[in-house]
Amino acid sequence: MVAQRPLTIALVAGETSGDILGAGLICALKARVF
């Protein structure tokens, strides 16, 4: 049996718009996974 580890996601954005879009993506992933 494989032990479960917590899901880790890293996101790197180079511009402010990427930060804003990335924040929405992470929120959507958290809502779907947890």
PDB file of C-alpha atoms in Angstrom:
ATOM      1  CA  MET A   1       0.000   0.000   0.000  1.00  0.00           C
ATOM      2  CA  VAL A   2       1.281   3.473  -0.870  1.00  0.00           C
ATOM      3  CA  ALA A   3       1.154   6.122   1.855  1.00  0.00           C
ATOM      4  CA  GLN A   4      -0.734   9.258   0.858  1.00  0.00           C
ATOM      5  CA  ARG A   5       1.129  12.533   0.963  1.00  0.00           C
ATOM      6  CA  PRO A   6      -0.465  15.974   0.950  1.00  0.00           C
ATOM      7  CA  LEU A   7      -0.851  17.490  -2.509  1.00  0.00           C
ATOM      8  CA  THR A   8       1.693  20.239  -3.180  1.00  0.00           C
ATOM      9  CA  ILE A   9       1.250  22.679  -6.057  1.00  0.00           C
ATOM     10  CA  ALA A  10       3.728  25.441  -6.919  1.00  0.00           C
ATOM     11  CA  LEU A  11       2.884  28.327  -9.223  1.00  0.00           C
ATOM     12  CA  VAL A  12       5.306  30.965 -10.496  1.00  0.00           C
ATOM     13  CA  ALA A  13       3.982  34.115 -12.144  1.00  0.00           C
ATOM     14  CA  GLY A  14       6.090  36.827 -13.748  1.00  0.00           C
ATOM     15  CA  GLU A  15       3.517  39.606 -13.888  1.00  0.00           C
ATOM     16  CA  THR A  16       0.697  40.981 -11.741  1.00  0.00           C
ATOM     17  CA  SER A  17      -1.933  39.590 -14.101  1.00  0.00           C
ATOM     18  CA  GLY A  18      -0.375  36.155 -13.689  1.00  0.00           C
ATOM     19  CA  ASP A  19      -0.617  36.498  -9.901  1.00  0.00           C
ATOM     20  CA  ILE A  20      -4.317  37.326 -10.171  1.00  0.00           C
ATOM     21  CA  LEU A  21      -5.074  34.510 -12.619  1.00  0.00           C
ATOM     22  CA  GLY A  22      -2.918  32.089 -10.643  1.00  0.00           C
ATOM     23  CA  ALA A  23      -4.762  32.918  -7.419  1.00  0.00           C
ATOM     24  CA  GLY A  24      -8.049  32.042  -9.110  1.00  0.00           C
ATOM     25  CA  LEU A  25      -6.580  28.783 -10.383  1.00  0.00           C
ATOM     26  CA  ILE A  26      -5.312  27.768  -6.939  1.00  0.00           C
ATOM     27  CA  CYS A  27      -8.681  28.614  -5.329  1.00  0.00           C
ATOM     28  CA  ALA A  28     -10.484  26.493  -7.931  1.00  0.00           C
ATOM     29  CA  LEU A  29      -8.081  23.581  -7.415  1.00  0.00           C
ATOM     30  CA  LYS A  30      -8.456  23.765  -3.632  1.00  0.00           C
ATOM     31  CA  ALA A  31     -12.249  23.771  -3.924  1.00  0.00           C
ATOM     32  CA  ARG A  32     -12.143  20.737  -6.207  1.00  0.00           C
ATOM     33  CA  VAL A  33      -9.511  18.683  -4.366  1.00  0.00           C
ATOM     34  CA  PHE A  34     -10.479  19.362  -0.760  1.00  0.00           C
TER      35      PHE A  34
END
